[in-house]
Coordinates of C-alpha atoms and ligand atoms in Angstrom, one line a residue:
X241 CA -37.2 93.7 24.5
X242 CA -37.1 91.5 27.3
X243 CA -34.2 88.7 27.5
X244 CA -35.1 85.7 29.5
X245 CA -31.3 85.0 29.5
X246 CA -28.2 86.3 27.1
X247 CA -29.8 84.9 23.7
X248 CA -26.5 85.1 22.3
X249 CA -25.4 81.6 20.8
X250 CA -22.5 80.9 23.0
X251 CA -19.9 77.7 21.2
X252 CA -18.6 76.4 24.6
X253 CA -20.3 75.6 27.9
X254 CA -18.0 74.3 30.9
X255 CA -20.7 72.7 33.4
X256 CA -18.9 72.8 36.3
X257 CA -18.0 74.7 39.6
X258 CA -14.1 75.2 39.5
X259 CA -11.6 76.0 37.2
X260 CA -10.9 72.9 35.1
X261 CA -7.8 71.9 33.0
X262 CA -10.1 69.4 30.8
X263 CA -11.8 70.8 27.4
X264 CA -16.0 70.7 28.8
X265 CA -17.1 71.3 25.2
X266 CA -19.5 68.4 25.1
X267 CA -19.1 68.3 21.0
X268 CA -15.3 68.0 22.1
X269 CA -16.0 65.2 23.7
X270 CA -18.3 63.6 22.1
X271 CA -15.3 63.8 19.0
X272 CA -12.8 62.6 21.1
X273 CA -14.6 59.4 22.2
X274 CA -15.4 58.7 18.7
X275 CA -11.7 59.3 17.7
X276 CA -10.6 56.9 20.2
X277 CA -13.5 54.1 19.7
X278 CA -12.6 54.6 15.5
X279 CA -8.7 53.3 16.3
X280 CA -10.6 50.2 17.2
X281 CA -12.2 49.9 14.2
X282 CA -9.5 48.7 11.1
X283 CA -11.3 48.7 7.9
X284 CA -13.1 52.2 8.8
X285 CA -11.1 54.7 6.3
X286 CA -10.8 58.5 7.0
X287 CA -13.0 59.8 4.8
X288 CA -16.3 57.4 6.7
X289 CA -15.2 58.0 9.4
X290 CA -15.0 62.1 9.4
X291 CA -18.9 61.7 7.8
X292 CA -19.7 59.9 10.8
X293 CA -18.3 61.8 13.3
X294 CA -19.7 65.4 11.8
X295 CA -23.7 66.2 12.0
X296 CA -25.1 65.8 8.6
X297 CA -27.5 69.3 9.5
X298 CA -27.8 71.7 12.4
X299 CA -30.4 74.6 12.4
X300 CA -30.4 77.6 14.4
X301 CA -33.5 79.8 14.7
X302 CA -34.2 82.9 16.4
X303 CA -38.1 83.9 17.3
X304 CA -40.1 85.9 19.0
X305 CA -42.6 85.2 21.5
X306 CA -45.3 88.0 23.1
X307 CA -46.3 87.1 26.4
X308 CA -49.2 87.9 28.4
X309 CA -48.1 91.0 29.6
X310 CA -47.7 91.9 26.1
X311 CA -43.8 91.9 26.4
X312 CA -41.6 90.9 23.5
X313 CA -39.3 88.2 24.4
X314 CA -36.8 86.6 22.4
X315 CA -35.0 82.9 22.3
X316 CA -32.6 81.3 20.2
X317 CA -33.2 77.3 19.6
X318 CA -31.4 74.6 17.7
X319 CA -32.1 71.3 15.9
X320 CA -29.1 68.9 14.7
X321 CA -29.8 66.1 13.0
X322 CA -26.6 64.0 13.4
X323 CA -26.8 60.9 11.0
X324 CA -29.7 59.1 9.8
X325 CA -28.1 56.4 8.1
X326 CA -30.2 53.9 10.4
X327 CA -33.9 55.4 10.5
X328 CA -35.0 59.3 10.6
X329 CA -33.2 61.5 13.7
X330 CA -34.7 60.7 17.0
X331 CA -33.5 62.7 19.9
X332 CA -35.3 64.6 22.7
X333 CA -35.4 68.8 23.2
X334 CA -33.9 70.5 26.2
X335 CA -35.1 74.0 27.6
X336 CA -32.2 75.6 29.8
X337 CA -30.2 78.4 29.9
X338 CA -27.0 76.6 29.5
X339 CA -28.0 74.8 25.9
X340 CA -25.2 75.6 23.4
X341 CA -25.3 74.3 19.6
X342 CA -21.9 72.7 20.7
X343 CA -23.9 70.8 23.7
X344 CA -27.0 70.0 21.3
X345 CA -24.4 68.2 18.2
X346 CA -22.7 66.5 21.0
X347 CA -26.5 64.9 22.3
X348 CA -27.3 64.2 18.5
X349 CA -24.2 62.7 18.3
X350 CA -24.9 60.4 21.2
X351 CA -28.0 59.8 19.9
X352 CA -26.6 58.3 16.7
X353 CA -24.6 56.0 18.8
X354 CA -27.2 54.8 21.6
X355 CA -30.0 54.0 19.2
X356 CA -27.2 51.9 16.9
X357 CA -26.2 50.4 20.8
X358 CA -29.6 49.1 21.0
X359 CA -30.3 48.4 17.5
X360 CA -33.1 50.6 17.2
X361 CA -34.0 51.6 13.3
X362 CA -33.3 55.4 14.3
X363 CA -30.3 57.9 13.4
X364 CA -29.3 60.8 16.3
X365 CA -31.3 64.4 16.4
X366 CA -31.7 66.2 19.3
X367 CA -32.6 70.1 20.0
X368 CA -32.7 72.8 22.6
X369 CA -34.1 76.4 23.4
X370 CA -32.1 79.2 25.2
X371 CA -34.7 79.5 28.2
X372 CA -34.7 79.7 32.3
X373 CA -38.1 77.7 31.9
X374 CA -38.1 78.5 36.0
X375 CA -39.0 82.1 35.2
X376 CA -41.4 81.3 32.6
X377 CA -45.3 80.5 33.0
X378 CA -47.1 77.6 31.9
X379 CA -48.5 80.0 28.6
X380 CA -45.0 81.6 27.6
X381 CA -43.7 77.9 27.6
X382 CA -46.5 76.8 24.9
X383 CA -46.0 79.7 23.0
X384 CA -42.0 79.4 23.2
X385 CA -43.1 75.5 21.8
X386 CA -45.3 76.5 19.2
X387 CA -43.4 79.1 17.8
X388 CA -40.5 76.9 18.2
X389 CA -41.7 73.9 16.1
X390 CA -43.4 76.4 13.7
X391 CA -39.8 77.6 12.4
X392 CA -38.5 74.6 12.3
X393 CA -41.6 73.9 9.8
X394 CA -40.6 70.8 7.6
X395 CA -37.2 70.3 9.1
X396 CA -39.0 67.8 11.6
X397 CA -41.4 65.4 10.6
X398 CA -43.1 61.2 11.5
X399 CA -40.2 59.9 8.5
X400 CA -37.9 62.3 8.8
X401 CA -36.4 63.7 12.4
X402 CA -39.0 62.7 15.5
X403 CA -38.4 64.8 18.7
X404 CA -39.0 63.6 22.0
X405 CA -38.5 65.2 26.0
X406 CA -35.5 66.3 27.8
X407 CA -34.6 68.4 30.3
X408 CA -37.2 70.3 31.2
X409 CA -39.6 68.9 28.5
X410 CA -42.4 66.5 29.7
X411 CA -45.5 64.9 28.0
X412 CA -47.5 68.6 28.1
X413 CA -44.5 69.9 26.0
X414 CA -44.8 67.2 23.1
X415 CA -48.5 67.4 23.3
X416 CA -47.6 71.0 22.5
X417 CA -45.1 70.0 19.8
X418 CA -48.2 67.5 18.4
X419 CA -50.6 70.0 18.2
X420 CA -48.7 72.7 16.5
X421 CA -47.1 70.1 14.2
X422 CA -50.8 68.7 13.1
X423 CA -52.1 72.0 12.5
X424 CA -49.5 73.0 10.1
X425 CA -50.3 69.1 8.5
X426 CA -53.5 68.2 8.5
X427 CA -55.3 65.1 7.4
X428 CA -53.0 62.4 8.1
X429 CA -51.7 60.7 10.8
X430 CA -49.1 63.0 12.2
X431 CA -48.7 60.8 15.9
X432 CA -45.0 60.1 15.2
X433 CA -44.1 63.2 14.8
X434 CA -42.9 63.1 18.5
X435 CA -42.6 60.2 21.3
X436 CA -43.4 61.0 25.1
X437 CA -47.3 61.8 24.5
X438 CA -49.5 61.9 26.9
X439 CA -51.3 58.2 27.0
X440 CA -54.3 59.4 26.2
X441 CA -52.9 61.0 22.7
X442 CA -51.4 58.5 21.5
X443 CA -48.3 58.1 24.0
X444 CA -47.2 54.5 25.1
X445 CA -47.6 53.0 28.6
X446 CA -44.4 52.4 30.5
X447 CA -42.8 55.5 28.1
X448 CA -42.5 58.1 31.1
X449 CA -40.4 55.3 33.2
X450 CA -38.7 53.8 30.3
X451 CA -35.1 55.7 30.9
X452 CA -34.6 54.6 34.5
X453 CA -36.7 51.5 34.1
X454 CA -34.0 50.6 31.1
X455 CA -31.1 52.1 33.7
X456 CA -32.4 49.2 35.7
X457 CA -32.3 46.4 33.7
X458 CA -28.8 47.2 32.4
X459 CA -27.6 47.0 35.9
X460 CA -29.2 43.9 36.7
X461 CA -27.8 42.4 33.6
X462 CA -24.1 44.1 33.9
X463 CA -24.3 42.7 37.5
X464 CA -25.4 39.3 37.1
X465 CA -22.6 39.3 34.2
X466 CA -20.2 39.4 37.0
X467 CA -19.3 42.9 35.8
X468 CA -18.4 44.3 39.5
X469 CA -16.7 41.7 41.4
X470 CA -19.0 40.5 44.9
X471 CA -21.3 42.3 43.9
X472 CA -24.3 40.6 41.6
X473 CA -27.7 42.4 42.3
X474 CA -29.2 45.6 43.3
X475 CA -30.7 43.3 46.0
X476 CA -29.4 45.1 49.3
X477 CA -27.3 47.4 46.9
X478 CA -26.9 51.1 47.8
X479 CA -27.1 53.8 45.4
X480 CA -26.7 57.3 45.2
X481 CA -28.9 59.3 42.3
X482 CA -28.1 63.2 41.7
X483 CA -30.5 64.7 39.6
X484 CA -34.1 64.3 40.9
X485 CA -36.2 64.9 37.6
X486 CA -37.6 62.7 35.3
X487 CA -34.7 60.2 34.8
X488 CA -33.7 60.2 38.7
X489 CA -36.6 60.1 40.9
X490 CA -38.5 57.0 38.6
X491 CA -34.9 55.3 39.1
X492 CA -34.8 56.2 42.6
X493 CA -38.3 54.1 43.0
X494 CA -37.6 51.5 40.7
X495 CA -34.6 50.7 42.3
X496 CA -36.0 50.3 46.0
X497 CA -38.5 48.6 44.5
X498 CA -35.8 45.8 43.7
X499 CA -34.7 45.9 47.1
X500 CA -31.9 48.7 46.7
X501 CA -31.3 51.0 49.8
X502 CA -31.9 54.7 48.0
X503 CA -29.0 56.3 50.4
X504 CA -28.6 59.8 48.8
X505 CA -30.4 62.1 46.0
X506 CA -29.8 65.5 44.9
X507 CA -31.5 68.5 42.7
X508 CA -29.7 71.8 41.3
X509 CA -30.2 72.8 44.7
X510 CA -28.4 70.1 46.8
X511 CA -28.4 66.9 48.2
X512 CA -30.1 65.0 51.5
X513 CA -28.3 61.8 52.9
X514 CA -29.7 59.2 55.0
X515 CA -27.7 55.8 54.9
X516 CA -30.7 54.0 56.4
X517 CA -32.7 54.3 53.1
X518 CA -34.9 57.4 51.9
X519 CA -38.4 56.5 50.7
X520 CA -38.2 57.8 47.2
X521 CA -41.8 58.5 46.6
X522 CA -42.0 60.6 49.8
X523 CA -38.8 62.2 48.6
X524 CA -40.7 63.0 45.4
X525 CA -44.1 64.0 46.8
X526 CA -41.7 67.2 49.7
X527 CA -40.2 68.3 46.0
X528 CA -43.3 68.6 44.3
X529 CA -44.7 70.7 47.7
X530 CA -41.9 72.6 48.2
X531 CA -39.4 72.8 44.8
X532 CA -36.2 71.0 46.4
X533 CA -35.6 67.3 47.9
X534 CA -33.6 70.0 50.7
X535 CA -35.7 70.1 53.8
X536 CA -36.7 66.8 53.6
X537 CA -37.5 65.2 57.3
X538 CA -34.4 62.4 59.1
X539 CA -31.9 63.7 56.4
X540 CA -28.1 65.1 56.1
X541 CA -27.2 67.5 53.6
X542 CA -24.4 68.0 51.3
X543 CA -23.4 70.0 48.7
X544 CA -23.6 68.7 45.1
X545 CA -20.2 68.0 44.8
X546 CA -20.1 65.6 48.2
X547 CA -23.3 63.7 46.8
X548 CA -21.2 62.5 43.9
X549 CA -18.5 61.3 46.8
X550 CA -20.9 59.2 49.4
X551 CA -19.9 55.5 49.6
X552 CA -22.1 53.3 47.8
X553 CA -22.6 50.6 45.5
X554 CA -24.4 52.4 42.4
X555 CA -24.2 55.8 41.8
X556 CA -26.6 56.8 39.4
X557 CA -25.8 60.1 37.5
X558 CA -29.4 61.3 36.4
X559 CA -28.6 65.5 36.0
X560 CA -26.2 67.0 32.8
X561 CA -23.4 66.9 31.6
X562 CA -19.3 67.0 33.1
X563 CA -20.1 65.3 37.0
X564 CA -17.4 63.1 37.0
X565 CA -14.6 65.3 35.6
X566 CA -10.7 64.7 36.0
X567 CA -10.8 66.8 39.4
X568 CA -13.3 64.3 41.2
X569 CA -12.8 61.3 39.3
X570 CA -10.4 59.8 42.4
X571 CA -12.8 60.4 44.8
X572 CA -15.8 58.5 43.6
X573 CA -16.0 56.2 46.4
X574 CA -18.9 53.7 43.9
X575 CA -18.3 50.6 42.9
X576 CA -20.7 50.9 39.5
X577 CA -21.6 54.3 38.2
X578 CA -24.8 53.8 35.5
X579 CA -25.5 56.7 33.7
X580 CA -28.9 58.0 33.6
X581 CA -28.1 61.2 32.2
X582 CA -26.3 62.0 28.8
X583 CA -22.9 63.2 29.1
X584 CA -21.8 62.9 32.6
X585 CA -18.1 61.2 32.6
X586 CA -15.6 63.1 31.0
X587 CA -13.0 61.3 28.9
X588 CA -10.2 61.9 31.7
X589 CA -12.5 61.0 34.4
X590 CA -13.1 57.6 32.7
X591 CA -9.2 57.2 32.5
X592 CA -9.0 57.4 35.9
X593 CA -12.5 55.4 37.0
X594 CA -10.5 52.4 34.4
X595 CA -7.7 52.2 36.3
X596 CA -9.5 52.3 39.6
X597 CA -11.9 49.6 38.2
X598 CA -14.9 51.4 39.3
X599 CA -17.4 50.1 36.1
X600 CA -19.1 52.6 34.2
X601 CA -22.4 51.2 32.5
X602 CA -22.3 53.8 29.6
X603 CA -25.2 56.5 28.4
X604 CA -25.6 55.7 25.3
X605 CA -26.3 52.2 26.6
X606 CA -27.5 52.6 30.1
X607 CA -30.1 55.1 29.3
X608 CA -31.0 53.9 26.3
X609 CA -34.5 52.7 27.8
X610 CA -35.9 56.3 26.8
X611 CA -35.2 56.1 23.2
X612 CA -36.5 52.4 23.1
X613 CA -39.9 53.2 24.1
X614 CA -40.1 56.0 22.1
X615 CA -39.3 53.7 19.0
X616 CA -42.2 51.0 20.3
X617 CA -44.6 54.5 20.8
X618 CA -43.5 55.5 17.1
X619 CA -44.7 51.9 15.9
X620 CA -47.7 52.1 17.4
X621 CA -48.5 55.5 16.1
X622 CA -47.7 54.2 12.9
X623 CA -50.0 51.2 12.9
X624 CA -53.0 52.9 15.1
X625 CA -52.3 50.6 18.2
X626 CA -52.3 50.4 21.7
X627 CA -49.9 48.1 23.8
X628 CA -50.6 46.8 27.0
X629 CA -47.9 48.5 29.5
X630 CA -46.4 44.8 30.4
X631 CA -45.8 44.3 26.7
X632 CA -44.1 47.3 26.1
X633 CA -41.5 46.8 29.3
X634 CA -40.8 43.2 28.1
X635 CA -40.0 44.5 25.2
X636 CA -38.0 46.7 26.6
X637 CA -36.1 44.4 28.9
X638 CA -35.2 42.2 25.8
X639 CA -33.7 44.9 24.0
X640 CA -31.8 46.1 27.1
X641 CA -30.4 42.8 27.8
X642 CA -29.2 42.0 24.3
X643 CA -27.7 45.3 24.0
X644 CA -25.9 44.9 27.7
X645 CA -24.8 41.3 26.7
X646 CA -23.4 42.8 23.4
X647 CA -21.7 45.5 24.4
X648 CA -19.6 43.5 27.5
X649 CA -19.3 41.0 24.7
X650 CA -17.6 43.8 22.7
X651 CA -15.6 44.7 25.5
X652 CA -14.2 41.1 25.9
X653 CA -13.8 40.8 22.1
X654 CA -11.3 43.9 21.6
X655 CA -9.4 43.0 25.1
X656 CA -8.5 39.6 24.2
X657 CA -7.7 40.5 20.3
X658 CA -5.6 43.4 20.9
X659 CA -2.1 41.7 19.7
X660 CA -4.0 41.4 16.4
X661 CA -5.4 44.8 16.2
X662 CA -2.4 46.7 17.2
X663 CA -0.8 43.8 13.9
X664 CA -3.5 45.5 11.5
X665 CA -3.0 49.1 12.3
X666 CA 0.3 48.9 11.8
X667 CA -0.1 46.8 8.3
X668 CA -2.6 49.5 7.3
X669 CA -0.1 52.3 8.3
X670 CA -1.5 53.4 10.9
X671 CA -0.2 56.0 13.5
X672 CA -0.3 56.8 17.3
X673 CA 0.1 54.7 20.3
X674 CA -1.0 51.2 20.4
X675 CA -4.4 50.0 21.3
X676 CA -4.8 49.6 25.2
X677 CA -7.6 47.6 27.0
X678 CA -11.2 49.4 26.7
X679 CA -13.6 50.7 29.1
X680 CA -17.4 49.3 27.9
X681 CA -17.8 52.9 26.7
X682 CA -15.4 52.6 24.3
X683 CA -16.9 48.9 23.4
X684 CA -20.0 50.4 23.3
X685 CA -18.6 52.9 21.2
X686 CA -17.0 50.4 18.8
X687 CA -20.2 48.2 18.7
X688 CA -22.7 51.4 17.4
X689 CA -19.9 53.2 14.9
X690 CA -19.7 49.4 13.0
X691 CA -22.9 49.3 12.8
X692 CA -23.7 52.6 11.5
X693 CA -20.6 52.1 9.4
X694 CA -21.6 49.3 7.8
X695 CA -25.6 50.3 7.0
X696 CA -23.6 53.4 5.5
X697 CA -21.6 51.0 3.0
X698 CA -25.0 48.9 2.3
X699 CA -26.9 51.7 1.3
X700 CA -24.1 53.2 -0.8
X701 CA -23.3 56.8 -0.9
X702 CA -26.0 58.2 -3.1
X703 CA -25.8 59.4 -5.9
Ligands
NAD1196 P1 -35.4 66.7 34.3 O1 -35.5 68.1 33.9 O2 -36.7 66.0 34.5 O3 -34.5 66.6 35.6 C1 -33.2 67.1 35.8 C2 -32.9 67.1 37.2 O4 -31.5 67.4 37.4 C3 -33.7 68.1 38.1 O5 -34.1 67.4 39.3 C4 -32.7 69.2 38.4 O6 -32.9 69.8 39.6 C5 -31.4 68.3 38.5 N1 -30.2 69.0 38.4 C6 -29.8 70.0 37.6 N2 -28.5 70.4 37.9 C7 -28.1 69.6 38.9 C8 -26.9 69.5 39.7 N3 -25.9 70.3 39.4 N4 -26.8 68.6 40.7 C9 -27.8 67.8 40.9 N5 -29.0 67.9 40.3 C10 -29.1 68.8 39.3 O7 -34.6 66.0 33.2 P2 -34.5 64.4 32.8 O8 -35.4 64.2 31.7 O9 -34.6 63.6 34.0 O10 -33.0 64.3 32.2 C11 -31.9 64.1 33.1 C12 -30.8 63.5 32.3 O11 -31.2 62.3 31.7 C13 -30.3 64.4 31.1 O12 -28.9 64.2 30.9 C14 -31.1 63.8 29.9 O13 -30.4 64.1 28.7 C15 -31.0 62.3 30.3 N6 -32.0 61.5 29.6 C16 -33.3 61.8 29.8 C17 -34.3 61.0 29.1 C18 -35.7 61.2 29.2 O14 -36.5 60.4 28.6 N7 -36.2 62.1 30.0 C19 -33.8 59.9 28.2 C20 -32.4 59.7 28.1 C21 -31.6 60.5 28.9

């Protein structure tokens, strides 16, 4: 029986090259920034607030797949669903070897929270197979799909939990998911089962750039908000992205394409530095020829940890989780970090970012672009349409705005009403330290678990 990687579940992952004093657990973390937000919230009560912390459902499924060698290879894959108080689970599905159930309920959980951010009628899901999809074909990647979806069987579903791509997963793969999905339900429209389609089967224009393109316009808005002092465009700006996939290489373009001087970009294999600008899409078109932006013509390179160190204006975290940890966090020589990727400040890393005032432009808002899109190709699944590509980004850029106007809105809101917050806590009995100025995490934070508090209370806890 051949083992692609050990197929044990394994509770804990620490992403990360040293030795680290912090707890990595992304679940960990993803309870400790709610635990911290939920202080800011008075009339949330325990009992509410441990339902919305918790994933309502996670499933864990072993299979099978024979590949064309006629070898018998195993994998073990997950589904949460974390609430779905707003609108059915929505949340993409990752194939790598590191994916933990603890990794998976902390990006459900983060799911919850960004679509709430944006005020998109979804809840959090999100899933993930044990796989090295590097040492897989093309074929043993379908099959690991279909067999995938096929024992999740009714768990996912257009109304109930929609899956969409992560890392690793790309338009093929939910074409994949589609297909197995319909064939197991046919006879009715079965397009929302999944966002991230190809176009041509019922995917939505302006879907695969949607994350970075929404990366973007929270930037532009955080910076013409006056968010980082002098500097008030990405006109001129430099950035650094790490992580050249999906998420990083469409930001990398869409940023020079606003006049941003792409200075520095990394994959799993390293980085390449040029502080006169790289050309992204040449960038993109050596990785596609060889495997690795390393190599690539006029450039320095650096390890992955020195990318994350370069001087620059906007560094633009676009790989996994744990980056920007406690052990780097005072080197970070940007002036705005905006999270592309899910996950990649640590709690004690934005501690110290706060008190350096280096801006972090939150995941569950900054990326939220992804999930957006996939909401507008769910609608138009729904109702048999077609949007025009400009349609769907203006869209988008509304949303974006109002959610990166209302989250630094937050922000001010709790910093200037502290005196009275810290009065209420302690009228309600409350214990612990008092309430300190927040990071826009934490108003981010603040501004999704109210709302998904309060739709909670509106529906009623059935029965
Ligand atoms: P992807 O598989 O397309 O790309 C991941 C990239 O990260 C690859 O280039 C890989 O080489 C690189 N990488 C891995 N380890 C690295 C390391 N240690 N240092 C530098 N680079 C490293 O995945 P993606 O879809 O672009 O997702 C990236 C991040 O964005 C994830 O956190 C994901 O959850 C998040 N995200 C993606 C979407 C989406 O729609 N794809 C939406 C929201 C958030």
């Amino acid at each position: 029986m051949g083992k692609d990687v050990a197929t044990m579940p394994r509770e804990a992952t620490s992403r990360g090259s040293a030795e680290h004093a912090e707890d990595l657990n992304p679940f960990h973390i993803a309870q400790l920034q709610f635990d911290n937000a939920a202080r800011y919230i008075p009339d949330l009560g325990p009992g509410l607030a441990e339902f919305l912390k918790l994933p309502s459902r996670m499933i864990q499924v072993e299979f099978p797949i024979e590949t064309a060698e006629g070898e018998v290879r195993n994998y073990i894959g997950y589904r949460c669903v974390h609430n779905r108080a707003r609108g059915p689970g929505k949340g993409g599905i990752r194939y790598h070897p590191d994916v933990t159930a603890d990794e998976v309920r902390a990006l459900a959980s983060w799911m919850t929270w960004k679509c709430a951010v944006l005020d998109v009628p979804f809840g959090g899901a999100k899933g993930g197979v044990i796989c090295n999809p590097k040492r897989r074909t093309k074929d043993d990647l379908k099959r690991i799909t279909r067999r995938f979806i096929a024992e999740l069987g009714d768990q996912i579903g257009p109304f109930t939990d929609v899956p969409a791509p992560d890392v690793n997963t790309n338009a093929e793969t939910m074409a994949w998911i589609y297909d197995t999905y319909d064939m197991l339900h046919r006879g009715r429209n079965n397009l929302g089962v999944v966002t991230g389609k190809p176009v041509d089967m019922g995917g939505s224009l302006g879907r695969n750039e949607a994350t970075s393109r929404g990366c973007l316009f929270c930037t532009q808005r955080a910076l013409a908000r006056g968010v980082v002092p002098g500097l008030h465009s990405v006109y001129g700006a430099s950035v650094v992205v790490q992580g050249y996939g999906n998420a990083g290489a469409i930001a990398a373009e869409l940023y020079a394409a606003e006049g941003a001087r792409i200075i520095a970009v990394s994959d799993s294999q390293g980085g390449i530095v040029n502080t006169d600008g790289l050309d992204p899409t040449a960038v993109l078109n050596h990785k596609k020829k060889t495997g690795s932006v390393l190599g690539y013509q006029g450039c320095k390179e650096v390890s992955n940890e020195e990318l994350l160190t370069i001087p620059c204006d906007i560094l633009v975290p676009a790989a996994l989780e744990n980056v920007i940890r406690s052990d780097n966090a005072a080197d970070i020589q940007a002036k705005l970090i905006a999270e592309a990727a899910n996950g990649p400040t640590t709690p004690a890393a934005d501690k110290i970012l706060f008190e350096r005032r280096i801006q972090v432009l939150p995941d569950i808002l900054a990326n939220a672009g992804g999930v957006t899109v996939s909401y507008f190709e769910w609608v138009q699944n729904n109702d048999y349409e077609q949007w025009e590509e400009d349609e769907v980004n203006l869209k988008m850029h509304v949303k974006m705005e109002r959610a990166t106007d209302a989250v630094i809105d937050k922000q001010t809101e709790i910093n200037s009403s502290l005196d009275e917050l810290n009065a209420q806590r302690k009228k309600n009995g409350r214990k612990g330290s008092p309430l300190v100025p927040v990071d826009l995490r934490m108003a981010a934070y603040v501004l999704a678990i109210s709302r998904v508090a309060k739709v909670t209370l509106e529906r009623g806890i059935w029965p």
